Protein backbone atom coordinates (compact mmCIF):
# COMPACT_ATOMS: atom_id res chain seq x y z
CA UNK A 1 0.00 0.00 0.00
CA UNK A 2 1.57 3.32 -1.07
CA UNK A 3 2.12 5.83 1.71
CA UNK A 4 1.16 9.41 0.86
CA UNK A 5 1.55 12.52 3.00
CA UNK A 6 -0.44 15.66 2.21
CA UNK A 7 -0.03 19.03 3.91
CA UNK A 8 -2.96 21.38 4.46
CA UNK A 9 -5.81 18.85 4.58
CA UNK A 10 -8.35 20.72 6.70
CA UNK A 11 -10.57 21.50 3.69
CA UNK A 12 -10.65 22.22 -0.03
CA UNK A 13 -8.01 20.72 -2.30
CA UNK A 14 -6.08 19.05 0.52
CA UNK A 15 -9.09 17.21 1.93
CA UNK A 16 -10.32 16.25 -1.55
CA UNK A 17 -6.89 14.82 -2.38
CA UNK A 18 -6.84 12.88 0.88
CA UNK A 19 -10.26 11.37 0.12
CA UNK A 20 -9.36 10.51 -3.47
CA UNK A 21 -6.04 8.89 -2.59
CA UNK A 22 -7.60 6.93 0.26
CA UNK A 23 -10.21 5.63 -2.19
CA UNK A 24 -7.37 4.69 -4.57
CA UNK A 25 -5.81 2.46 -1.91
CA UNK A 26 -3.17 4.75 -0.42
CA UNK A 27 -2.33 4.98 3.26
CA UNK A 28 -2.88 8.71 3.68
CA UNK A 29 -1.06 10.78 6.26
CA UNK A 30 -3.11 13.98 6.38
CA UNK A 31 -1.81 17.07 8.16
CA UNK A 32 -3.52 20.19 9.48
CA UNK A 33 -2.61 22.97 11.92
CA UNK A 34 -5.71 23.04 14.12
CA UNK A 35 -6.50 20.30 16.63
CA UNK A 36 -10.17 20.15 15.66
CA UNK A 37 -9.25 19.59 12.01
CA UNK A 38 -6.80 16.86 12.97
CA UNK A 39 -9.57 15.16 14.98
CA UNK A 40 -11.90 15.29 11.96
CA UNK A 41 -9.21 13.77 9.73
CA UNK A 42 -8.56 10.97 12.22
CA UNK A 43 -12.30 10.24 12.39
CA UNK A 44 -12.33 9.95 8.59
CA UNK A 45 -9.76 7.15 8.74
CA UNK A 46 -6.56 8.98 7.87
CA UNK A 47 -3.31 8.96 9.81
CA UNK A 48 -3.87 12.49 11.07
CA UNK A 49 -0.93 14.66 12.08
CA UNK A 50 -1.01 18.11 13.64
CA UNK A 51 1.59 20.10 11.75
CA UNK A 52 2.54 23.68 11.08
CA UNK A 53 4.64 23.43 7.91
CA UNK A 54 6.88 26.23 9.19
CA UNK A 55 7.68 24.42 12.46
CA UNK A 56 11.10 22.78 12.19
CA UNK A 57 10.63 20.74 15.38
CA UNK A 58 7.28 19.39 14.18
CA UNK A 59 8.81 18.44 10.83
CA UNK A 60 11.65 16.63 12.55
CA UNK A 61 9.19 14.59 14.62
CA UNK A 62 7.19 13.73 11.51
CA UNK A 63 10.33 12.69 9.65
CA UNK A 64 11.29 10.37 12.53
CA UNK A 65 7.85 8.72 12.40
CA UNK A 66 8.13 8.12 8.66
CA UNK A 67 11.74 6.92 8.75
CA UNK A 68 10.79 3.27 9.19
CA UNK A 69 7.86 3.43 6.75
CA UNK A 70 9.36 5.32 3.85
CA UNK A 71 7.23 7.69 1.75
CA UNK A 72 5.86 7.11 -1.74
CA UNK A 73 4.16 10.45 -2.38
CA UNK A 74 4.58 13.85 -0.76
CA UNK A 75 2.01 16.49 -1.72
CA UNK A 76 3.05 20.01 -0.75
CA UNK A 77 -0.41 21.57 -0.69
CA UNK A 78 -0.48 23.88 2.35
CA UNK A 79 -0.81 27.52 1.38
CA UNK A 80 -2.99 30.60 1.29
CA UNK A 81 -3.54 33.71 -0.83
CA UNK A 82 -2.44 37.11 0.45
CA UNK A 83 -4.59 39.72 -1.30
CA UNK A 84 -4.27 43.49 -1.50
CA UNK A 85 -1.88 46.09 -2.92
CA UNK A 86 1.75 45.03 -2.59
CA UNK A 87 2.79 48.32 -1.01
CA UNK A 88 0.00 48.19 1.57
CA UNK A 89 1.08 44.74 2.76
CA UNK A 90 4.76 45.56 2.44
CA UNK A 91 7.66 43.28 3.24
CA UNK A 92 5.99 41.73 6.30
CA UNK A 93 3.03 40.43 4.28
CA UNK A 94 5.41 39.13 1.61
CA UNK A 95 7.44 37.28 4.22
CA UNK A 96 4.34 35.59 5.67
CA UNK A 97 3.19 34.60 2.18
CA UNK A 98 6.55 33.14 1.19
CA UNK A 99 7.04 31.33 4.50
CA UNK A 100 3.97 29.17 3.91
CA UNK A 101 3.75 28.99 0.11
CA UNK A 102 7.45 28.77 -0.76
CA UNK A 103 9.84 28.18 2.13
CA UNK A 104 7.66 25.36 3.49
CA UNK A 105 7.89 23.49 0.18
CA UNK A 106 11.66 23.29 0.67
CA UNK A 107 11.41 22.72 4.43
CA UNK A 108 8.92 19.86 4.24
CA UNK A 109 10.64 18.19 1.29
CA UNK A 110 14.04 18.48 2.98
CA UNK A 111 12.75 16.97 6.22
CA UNK A 112 11.10 14.04 4.42
CA UNK A 113 13.87 13.49 1.87
CA UNK A 114 15.24 10.34 3.64
CA UNK A 115 11.78 8.71 3.58
CA UNK A 116 11.25 9.72 -0.07
CA UNK A 117 14.72 8.43 -1.00
CA UNK A 118 14.07 5.10 0.64
CA UNK A 119 10.96 4.50 -1.49
CA UNK A 120 12.10 6.42 -4.58
CA UNK A 121 9.01 8.53 -4.18
CA UNK A 122 7.18 11.35 -5.94
CA UNK A 123 6.97 14.98 -4.84
CA UNK A 124 3.84 16.85 -5.93
CA UNK A 125 3.94 20.63 -5.52
CA UNK A 126 0.65 22.50 -5.75
CA UNK A 127 1.37 25.73 -7.63
CA UNK A 128 -1.15 27.90 -9.45
CA UNK A 129 -1.80 29.44 -12.87
CA UNK A 130 -1.51 32.72 -10.93
CA UNK A 131 2.21 32.14 -11.10
CA UNK A 132 1.98 32.34 -14.88
CA UNK A 133 -0.59 35.11 -15.42
CA UNK A 134 0.10 37.76 -12.79
CA UNK A 135 -2.86 39.85 -11.63
CA UNK A 136 -3.08 43.05 -9.59
CA UNK A 137 -3.93 42.92 -5.87
CA UNK A 138 -2.49 39.40 -5.70
CA UNK A 139 1.17 40.22 -6.28
CA UNK A 140 2.53 38.41 -3.23
CA UNK A 141 0.49 35.30 -4.01
CA UNK A 142 1.41 35.32 -7.71
CA UNK A 143 5.09 35.77 -6.85
CA UNK A 144 4.96 32.88 -4.38
CA UNK A 145 3.45 30.55 -6.97
CA UNK A 146 5.97 31.63 -9.61
CA UNK A 147 8.62 30.69 -7.05
CA UNK A 148 6.98 27.28 -6.54
CA UNK A 149 7.32 26.72 -10.29
CA UNK A 150 11.03 27.58 -10.23
CA UNK A 151 11.63 25.40 -7.16
CA UNK A 152 9.82 22.49 -8.78
CA UNK A 153 12.02 22.76 -11.86
CA UNK A 154 15.18 22.80 -9.74
CA UNK A 155 14.04 19.96 -7.46
CA UNK A 156 13.17 17.80 -10.46
CA UNK A 157 16.76 17.96 -11.63
CA UNK A 158 18.39 17.71 -8.21
CA UNK A 159 16.30 14.76 -6.98
CA UNK A 160 16.63 12.72 -10.18
CA UNK A 161 19.83 10.92 -9.08
CA UNK A 162 17.92 9.52 -6.09
CA UNK A 163 15.04 8.18 -8.19
CA UNK A 164 12.64 10.81 -6.81
CA UNK A 165 10.27 12.36 -9.35
CA UNK A 166 8.65 15.81 -9.14
CA UNK A 167 5.27 16.85 -10.53
CA UNK A 168 3.97 20.40 -10.35
CA UNK A 169 0.21 21.00 -10.41
CA UNK A 170 -1.14 24.39 -11.46
CA UNK A 171 -4.85 24.57 -10.55
CA UNK A 172 -7.24 27.03 -12.07
CA UNK A 173 -10.43 27.97 -10.21
CA UNK A 174 -11.25 25.17 -7.76
CA UNK A 175 -14.26 25.16 -5.42
CA UNK A 176 -12.79 25.60 -1.94
CA UNK A 177 -12.54 28.02 0.96
CA UNK A 178 -9.68 29.81 -0.81
CA UNK A 179 -11.81 32.79 -1.89
CA UNK A 180 -13.35 33.15 1.57
CA UNK A 181 -9.92 33.12 3.17
CA UNK A 182 -8.51 35.45 0.51
CA UNK A 183 -11.37 37.88 1.08
CA UNK A 184 -10.67 37.81 4.81
CA UNK A 185 -7.00 38.56 4.12
CA UNK A 186 -7.97 41.45 1.87
CA UNK A 187 -10.38 42.93 4.42
CA UNK A 188 -7.69 42.78 7.09
CA UNK A 189 -5.48 44.92 4.89
CA UNK A 190 -8.10 47.36 3.58
CA UNK A 191 -7.79 50.73 5.28
CA UNK A 192 -9.24 54.16 4.61
CA UNK A 193 -5.72 55.57 4.73
CA UNK A 194 -4.62 53.42 1.80
CA UNK A 195 -4.05 55.25 -1.52
CA UNK A 196 -6.05 52.40 -3.11
CA UNK A 197 -9.09 52.88 -0.84
CA UNK A 198 -11.16 54.54 -3.63
CA UNK A 199 -10.86 51.37 -5.75
CA UNK A 200 -11.30 48.88 -2.92
CA UNK A 201 -14.02 47.04 -4.84
CA UNK A 202 -11.36 45.99 -7.33
CA UNK A 203 -9.37 44.46 -4.48
CA UNK A 204 -12.44 42.60 -3.31
CA UNK A 205 -13.15 41.43 -6.85
CA UNK A 206 -9.66 39.95 -7.12
CA UNK A 207 -10.06 38.14 -3.82
CA UNK A 208 -13.26 36.53 -5.16
CA UNK A 209 -11.87 35.77 -8.63
CA UNK A 210 -10.66 32.28 -7.78
CA UNK A 211 -14.27 31.17 -7.38
CA UNK A 212 -15.38 32.18 -10.89
CA UNK A 213 -17.18 29.03 -12.10
CA UNK A 214 -14.89 26.78 -10.08
CA UNK A 215 -14.22 23.15 -10.80
CA UNK A 216 -15.38 20.87 -7.94
CA UNK A 217 -12.46 19.95 -5.69
CA UNK A 218 -13.39 16.28 -5.99
CA UNK A 219 -13.04 16.37 -9.81
CA UNK A 220 -9.71 18.14 -9.48
CA UNK A 221 -8.47 15.55 -6.97
CA UNK A 222 -9.42 12.64 -9.22
CA UNK A 223 -7.44 14.22 -12.05
CA UNK A 224 -4.37 14.60 -9.85
CA UNK A 225 -4.61 10.99 -8.61
CA UNK A 226 -4.92 9.69 -12.17
CA UNK A 227 -1.80 11.64 -13.17
CA UNK A 228 0.39 10.56 -10.25
CA UNK A 229 -0.54 6.91 -10.83
CA UNK A 230 0.97 6.96 -14.32
CA UNK A 231 4.30 5.12 -14.73
CA UNK A 232 5.80 8.50 -15.66
CA UNK A 233 3.81 11.30 -13.98
CA UNK A 234 3.76 14.53 -16.02
CA UNK A 235 6.20 17.30 -15.14
CA UNK A 236 3.37 19.85 -15.19
CA UNK A 237 -0.35 19.27 -14.76
CA UNK A 238 -2.98 21.98 -15.24
CA UNK A 239 -6.51 21.25 -14.02
CA UNK A 240 -9.60 23.32 -13.28
CA UNK A 241 -11.48 26.18 -14.89
CA UNK A 242 -9.08 28.63 -16.51
CA UNK A 243 -6.00 26.47 -15.94
CA UNK A 244 -5.25 26.24 -19.66
CA UNK A 245 -6.76 29.50 -20.91
CA UNK A 246 -4.92 31.79 -18.49
CA UNK A 247 -1.40 30.59 -19.37
CA UNK A 248 -2.36 30.76 -23.05
CA UNK A 249 -3.46 34.38 -22.60
CA UNK A 250 -0.20 35.21 -20.86
CA UNK A 251 1.73 33.67 -23.74
CA UNK A 252 -0.27 35.03 -26.70
CA UNK A 253 -1.47 38.48 -25.70
CA UNK A 254 0.82 41.50 -25.94
CA UNK A 255 1.67 42.85 -22.49
CA UNK A 256 -0.01 46.18 -23.18
CA UNK A 257 -3.29 44.51 -24.16
CA UNK A 258 -3.25 42.13 -21.22
CA UNK A 259 -2.46 45.00 -18.87
CA UNK A 260 -5.33 47.06 -20.27
CA UNK A 261 -7.77 44.18 -19.72
CA UNK A 262 -6.58 43.57 -16.15
CA UNK A 263 -6.71 47.25 -15.22
CA UNK A 264 -10.26 47.45 -16.52
CA UNK A 265 -11.30 44.22 -14.77
CA UNK A 266 -10.04 45.37 -11.35
CA UNK A 267 -10.84 49.07 -11.44
CA UNK A 268 -7.33 50.32 -12.13
CA UNK A 269 -8.20 52.25 -15.30
CA UNK A 270 -8.57 55.49 -13.30
CA UNK A 271 -6.35 58.30 -12.09
CA UNK A 272 -6.12 58.73 -8.31
CSV table of C-alpha atoms in Angstrom, one decimal:
chain,number,residue,atom,x,y,z
A,1,UNK,CA,0.0,0.0,0.0
A,2,UNK,CA,1.6,3.3,-1.1
A,3,UNK,CA,2.1,5.8,1.7
A,4,UNK,CA,1.2,9.4,0.9
A,5,UNK,CA,1.6,12.5,3.0
A,6,UNK,CA,-0.4,15.7,2.2
A,7,UNK,CA,0.0,19.0,3.9
A,8,UNK,CA,-3.0,21.4,4.5
A,9,UNK,CA,-5.8,18.9,4.6
A,10,UNK,CA,-8.4,20.7,6.7
A,11,UNK,CA,-10.6,21.5,3.7
A,12,UNK,CA,-10.7,22.2,0.0
A,13,UNK,CA,-8.0,20.7,-2.3
A,14,UNK,CA,-6.1,19.0,0.5
A,15,UNK,CA,-9.1,17.2,1.9
A,16,UNK,CA,-10.3,16.3,-1.6
A,17,UNK,CA,-6.9,14.8,-2.4
A,18,UNK,CA,-6.8,12.9,0.9
A,19,UNK,CA,-10.3,11.4,0.1
A,20,UNK,CA,-9.4,10.5,-3.5
A,21,UNK,CA,-6.0,8.9,-2.6
A,22,UNK,CA,-7.6,6.9,0.3
A,23,UNK,CA,-10.2,5.6,-2.2
A,24,UNK,CA,-7.4,4.7,-4.6
A,25,UNK,CA,-5.8,2.5,-1.9
A,26,UNK,CA,-3.2,4.7,-0.4
A,27,UNK,CA,-2.3,5.0,3.3
A,28,UNK,CA,-2.9,8.7,3.7
A,29,UNK,CA,-1.1,10.8,6.3
A,30,UNK,CA,-3.1,14.0,6.4
A,31,UNK,CA,-1.8,17.1,8.2
A,32,UNK,CA,-3.5,20.2,9.5
A,33,UNK,CA,-2.6,23.0,11.9
A,34,UNK,CA,-5.7,23.0,14.1
A,35,UNK,CA,-6.5,20.3,16.6
A,36,UNK,CA,-10.2,20.2,15.7
A,37,UNK,CA,-9.3,19.6,12.0
A,38,UNK,CA,-6.8,16.9,13.0
A,39,UNK,CA,-9.6,15.2,15.0
A,40,UNK,CA,-11.9,15.3,12.0
A,41,UNK,CA,-9.2,13.8,9.7
A,42,UNK,CA,-8.6,11.0,12.2
A,43,UNK,CA,-12.3,10.2,12.4
A,44,UNK,CA,-12.3,10.0,8.6
A,45,UNK,CA,-9.8,7.2,8.7
A,46,UNK,CA,-6.6,9.0,7.9
A,47,UNK,CA,-3.3,9.0,9.8
A,48,UNK,CA,-3.9,12.5,11.1
A,49,UNK,CA,-0.9,14.7,12.1
A,50,UNK,CA,-1.0,18.1,13.6
A,51,UNK,CA,1.6,20.1,11.8
A,52,UNK,CA,2.5,23.7,11.1
A,53,UNK,CA,4.6,23.4,7.9
A,54,UNK,CA,6.9,26.2,9.2
A,55,UNK,CA,7.7,24.4,12.5
A,56,UNK,CA,11.1,22.8,12.2
A,57,UNK,CA,10.6,20.7,15.4
A,58,UNK,CA,7.3,19.4,14.2
A,59,UNK,CA,8.8,18.4,10.8
A,60,UNK,CA,11.7,16.6,12.5
A,61,UNK,CA,9.2,14.6,14.6
A,62,UNK,CA,7.2,13.7,11.5
A,63,UNK,CA,10.3,12.7,9.6
A,64,UNK,CA,11.3,10.4,12.5
A,65,UNK,CA,7.8,8.7,12.4
A,66,UNK,CA,8.1,8.1,8.7
A,67,UNK,CA,11.7,6.9,8.7
A,68,UNK,CA,10.8,3.3,9.2
A,69,UNK,CA,7.9,3.4,6.8
A,70,UNK,CA,9.4,5.3,3.9
A,71,UNK,CA,7.2,7.7,1.8
A,72,UNK,CA,5.9,7.1,-1.7
A,73,UNK,CA,4.2,10.4,-2.4
A,74,UNK,CA,4.6,13.8,-0.8
A,75,UNK,CA,2.0,16.5,-1.7
A,76,UNK,CA,3.0,20.0,-0.7
A,77,UNK,CA,-0.4,21.6,-0.7
A,78,UNK,CA,-0.5,23.9,2.4
A,79,UNK,CA,-0.8,27.5,1.4
A,80,UNK,CA,-3.0,30.6,1.3
A,81,UNK,CA,-3.5,33.7,-0.8
A,82,UNK,CA,-2.4,37.1,0.4
A,83,UNK,CA,-4.6,39.7,-1.3
A,84,UNK,CA,-4.3,43.5,-1.5
A,85,UNK,CA,-1.9,46.1,-2.9
A,86,UNK,CA,1.8,45.0,-2.6
A,87,UNK,CA,2.8,48.3,-1.0
A,88,UNK,CA,0.0,48.2,1.6
A,89,UNK,CA,1.1,44.7,2.8
A,90,UNK,CA,4.8,45.6,2.4
A,91,UNK,CA,7.7,43.3,3.2
A,92,UNK,CA,6.0,41.7,6.3
A,93,UNK,CA,3.0,40.4,4.3
A,94,UNK,CA,5.4,39.1,1.6
A,95,UNK,CA,7.4,37.3,4.2
A,96,UNK,CA,4.3,35.6,5.7
A,97,UNK,CA,3.2,34.6,2.2
A,98,UNK,CA,6.6,33.1,1.2
A,99,UNK,CA,7.0,31.3,4.5
A,100,UNK,CA,4.0,29.2,3.9
A,101,UNK,CA,3.8,29.0,0.1
A,102,UNK,CA,7.5,28.8,-0.8
A,103,UNK,CA,9.8,28.2,2.1
A,104,UNK,CA,7.7,25.4,3.5
A,105,UNK,CA,7.9,23.5,0.2
A,106,UNK,CA,11.7,23.3,0.7
A,107,UNK,CA,11.4,22.7,4.4
A,108,UNK,CA,8.9,19.9,4.2
A,109,UNK,CA,10.6,18.2,1.3
A,110,UNK,CA,14.0,18.5,3.0
A,111,UNK,CA,12.8,17.0,6.2
A,112,UNK,CA,11.1,14.0,4.4
A,113,UNK,CA,13.9,13.5,1.9
A,114,UNK,CA,15.2,10.3,3.6
A,115,UNK,CA,11.8,8.7,3.6
A,116,UNK,CA,11.3,9.7,-0.1
A,117,UNK,CA,14.7,8.4,-1.0
A,118,UNK,CA,14.1,5.1,0.6
A,119,UNK,CA,11.0,4.5,-1.5
A,120,UNK,CA,12.1,6.4,-4.6
A,121,UNK,CA,9.0,8.5,-4.2
A,122,UNK,CA,7.2,11.4,-5.9
A,123,UNK,CA,7.0,15.0,-4.8
A,124,UNK,CA,3.8,16.9,-5.9
A,125,UNK,CA,3.9,20.6,-5.5
A,126,UNK,CA,0.6,22.5,-5.7
A,127,UNK,CA,1.4,25.7,-7.6
A,128,UNK,CA,-1.2,27.9,-9.5
A,129,UNK,CA,-1.8,29.4,-12.9
A,130,UNK,CA,-1.5,32.7,-10.9
A,131,UNK,CA,2.2,32.1,-11.1
A,132,UNK,CA,2.0,32.3,-14.9
A,133,UNK,CA,-0.6,35.1,-15.4
A,134,UNK,CA,0.1,37.8,-12.8
A,135,UNK,CA,-2.9,39.8,-11.6
A,136,UNK,CA,-3.1,43.1,-9.6
A,137,UNK,CA,-3.9,42.9,-5.9
A,138,UNK,CA,-2.5,39.4,-5.7
A,139,UNK,CA,1.2,40.2,-6.3
A,140,UNK,CA,2.5,38.4,-3.2
A,141,UNK,CA,0.5,35.3,-4.0
A,142,UNK,CA,1.4,35.3,-7.7
A,143,UNK,CA,5.1,35.8,-6.9
A,144,UNK,CA,5.0,32.9,-4.4
A,145,UNK,CA,3.5,30.5,-7.0
A,146,UNK,CA,6.0,31.6,-9.6
A,147,UNK,CA,8.6,30.7,-7.0
A,148,UNK,CA,7.0,27.3,-6.5
A,149,UNK,CA,7.3,26.7,-10.3
A,150,UNK,CA,11.0,27.6,-10.2
A,151,UNK,CA,11.6,25.4,-7.2
A,152,UNK,CA,9.8,22.5,-8.8
A,153,UNK,CA,12.0,22.8,-11.9
A,154,UNK,CA,15.2,22.8,-9.7
A,155,UNK,CA,14.0,20.0,-7.5
A,156,UNK,CA,13.2,17.8,-10.5
A,157,UNK,CA,16.8,18.0,-11.6
A,158,UNK,CA,18.4,17.7,-8.2
A,159,UNK,CA,16.3,14.8,-7.0
A,160,UNK,CA,16.6,12.7,-10.2
A,161,UNK,CA,19.8,10.9,-9.1
A,162,UNK,CA,17.9,9.5,-6.1
A,163,UNK,CA,15.0,8.2,-8.2
A,164,UNK,CA,12.6,10.8,-6.8
A,165,UNK,CA,10.3,12.4,-9.3
A,166,UNK,CA,8.7,15.8,-9.1
A,167,UNK,CA,5.3,16.8,-10.5
A,168,UNK,CA,4.0,20.4,-10.4
A,169,UNK,CA,0.2,21.0,-10.4
A,170,UNK,CA,-1.1,24.4,-11.5
A,171,UNK,CA,-4.8,24.6,-10.6
A,172,UNK,CA,-7.2,27.0,-12.1
A,173,UNK,CA,-10.4,28.0,-10.2
A,174,UNK,CA,-11.2,25.2,-7.8
A,175,UNK,CA,-14.3,25.2,-5.4
A,176,UNK,CA,-12.8,25.6,-1.9
A,177,UNK,CA,-12.5,28.0,1.0
A,178,UNK,CA,-9.7,29.8,-0.8
A,179,UNK,CA,-11.8,32.8,-1.9
A,180,UNK,CA,-13.3,33.1,1.6
A,181,UNK,CA,-9.9,33.1,3.2
A,182,UNK,CA,-8.5,35.4,0.5
A,183,UNK,CA,-11.4,37.9,1.1
A,184,UNK,CA,-10.7,37.8,4.8
A,185,UNK,CA,-7.0,38.6,4.1
A,186,UNK,CA,-8.0,41.4,1.9
A,187,UNK,CA,-10.4,42.9,4.4
A,188,UNK,CA,-7.7,42.8,7.1
A,189,UNK,CA,-5.5,44.9,4.9
A,190,UNK,CA,-8.1,47.4,3.6
A,191,UNK,CA,-7.8,50.7,5.3
A,192,UNK,CA,-9.2,54.2,4.6
A,193,UNK,CA,-5.7,55.6,4.7
A,194,UNK,CA,-4.6,53.4,1.8
A,195,UNK,CA,-4.0,55.2,-1.5
A,196,UNK,CA,-6.0,52.4,-3.1
A,197,UNK,CA,-9.1,52.9,-0.8
A,198,UNK,CA,-11.2,54.5,-3.6
A,199,UNK,CA,-10.9,51.4,-5.8
A,200,UNK,CA,-11.3,48.9,-2.9
A,201,UNK,CA,-14.0,47.0,-4.8
A,202,UNK,CA,-11.4,46.0,-7.3
A,203,UNK,CA,-9.4,44.5,-4.5
A,204,UNK,CA,-12.4,42.6,-3.3
A,205,UNK,CA,-13.2,41.4,-6.8
A,206,UNK,CA,-9.7,40.0,-7.1
A,207,UNK,CA,-10.1,38.1,-3.8
A,208,UNK,CA,-13.3,36.5,-5.2
A,209,UNK,CA,-11.9,35.8,-8.6
A,210,UNK,CA,-10.7,32.3,-7.8
A,211,UNK,CA,-14.3,31.2,-7.4
A,212,UNK,CA,-15.4,32.2,-10.9
A,213,UNK,CA,-17.2,29.0,-12.1
A,214,UNK,CA,-14.9,26.8,-10.1
A,215,UNK,CA,-14.2,23.1,-10.8
A,216,UNK,CA,-15.4,20.9,-7.9
A,217,UNK,CA,-12.5,20.0,-5.7
A,218,UNK,CA,-13.4,16.3,-6.0
A,219,UNK,CA,-13.0,16.4,-9.8
A,220,UNK,CA,-9.7,18.1,-9.5
A,221,UNK,CA,-8.5,15.5,-7.0
A,222,UNK,CA,-9.4,12.6,-9.2
A,223,UNK,CA,-7.4,14.2,-12.1
A,224,UNK,CA,-4.4,14.6,-9.8
A,225,UNK,CA,-4.6,11.0,-8.6
A,226,UNK,CA,-4.9,9.7,-12.2
A,227,UNK,CA,-1.8,11.6,-13.2
A,228,UNK,CA,0.4,10.6,-10.2
A,229,UNK,CA,-0.5,6.9,-10.8
A,230,UNK,CA,1.0,7.0,-14.3
A,231,UNK,CA,4.3,5.1,-14.7
A,232,UNK,CA,5.8,8.5,-15.7
A,233,UNK,CA,3.8,11.3,-14.0
A,234,UNK,CA,3.8,14.5,-16.0
A,235,UNK,CA,6.2,17.3,-15.1
A,236,UNK,CA,3.4,19.9,-15.2
A,237,UNK,CA,-0.4,19.3,-14.8
A,238,UNK,CA,-3.0,22.0,-15.2
A,239,UNK,CA,-6.5,21.2,-14.0
A,240,UNK,CA,-9.6,23.3,-13.3
A,241,UNK,CA,-11.5,26.2,-14.9
A,242,UNK,CA,-9.1,28.6,-16.5
A,243,UNK,CA,-6.0,26.5,-15.9
A,244,UNK,CA,-5.3,26.2,-19.7
A,245,UNK,CA,-6.8,29.5,-20.9
A,246,UNK,CA,-4.9,31.8,-18.5
A,247,UNK,CA,-1.4,30.6,-19.4
A,248,UNK,CA,-2.4,30.8,-23.0
A,249,UNK,CA,-3.5,34.4,-22.6
A,250,UNK,CA,-0.2,35.2,-20.9
A,251,UNK,CA,1.7,33.7,-23.7
A,252,UNK,CA,-0.3,35.0,-26.7
A,253,UNK,CA,-1.5,38.5,-25.7
A,254,UNK,CA,0.8,41.5,-25.9
A,255,UNK,CA,1.7,42.8,-22.5
A,256,UNK,CA,0.0,46.2,-23.2
A,257,UNK,CA,-3.3,44.5,-24.2
A,258,UNK,CA,-3.2,42.1,-21.2
A,259,UNK,CA,-2.5,45.0,-18.9
A,260,UNK,CA,-5.3,47.1,-20.3
A,261,UNK,CA,-7.8,44.2,-19.7
A,262,UNK,CA,-6.6,43.6,-16.2
A,263,UNK,CA,-6.7,47.2,-15.2
A,264,UNK,CA,-10.3,47.5,-16.5
A,265,UNK,CA,-11.3,44.2,-14.8
A,266,UNK,CA,-10.0,45.4,-11.4
A,267,UNK,CA,-10.8,49.1,-11.4
A,268,UNK,CA,-7.3,50.3,-12.1
A,269,UNK,CA,-8.2,52.3,-15.3
A,270,UNK,CA,-8.6,55.5,-13.3
A,271,UNK,CA,-6.3,58.3,-12.1
A,272,UNK,CA,-6.1,58.7,-8.3
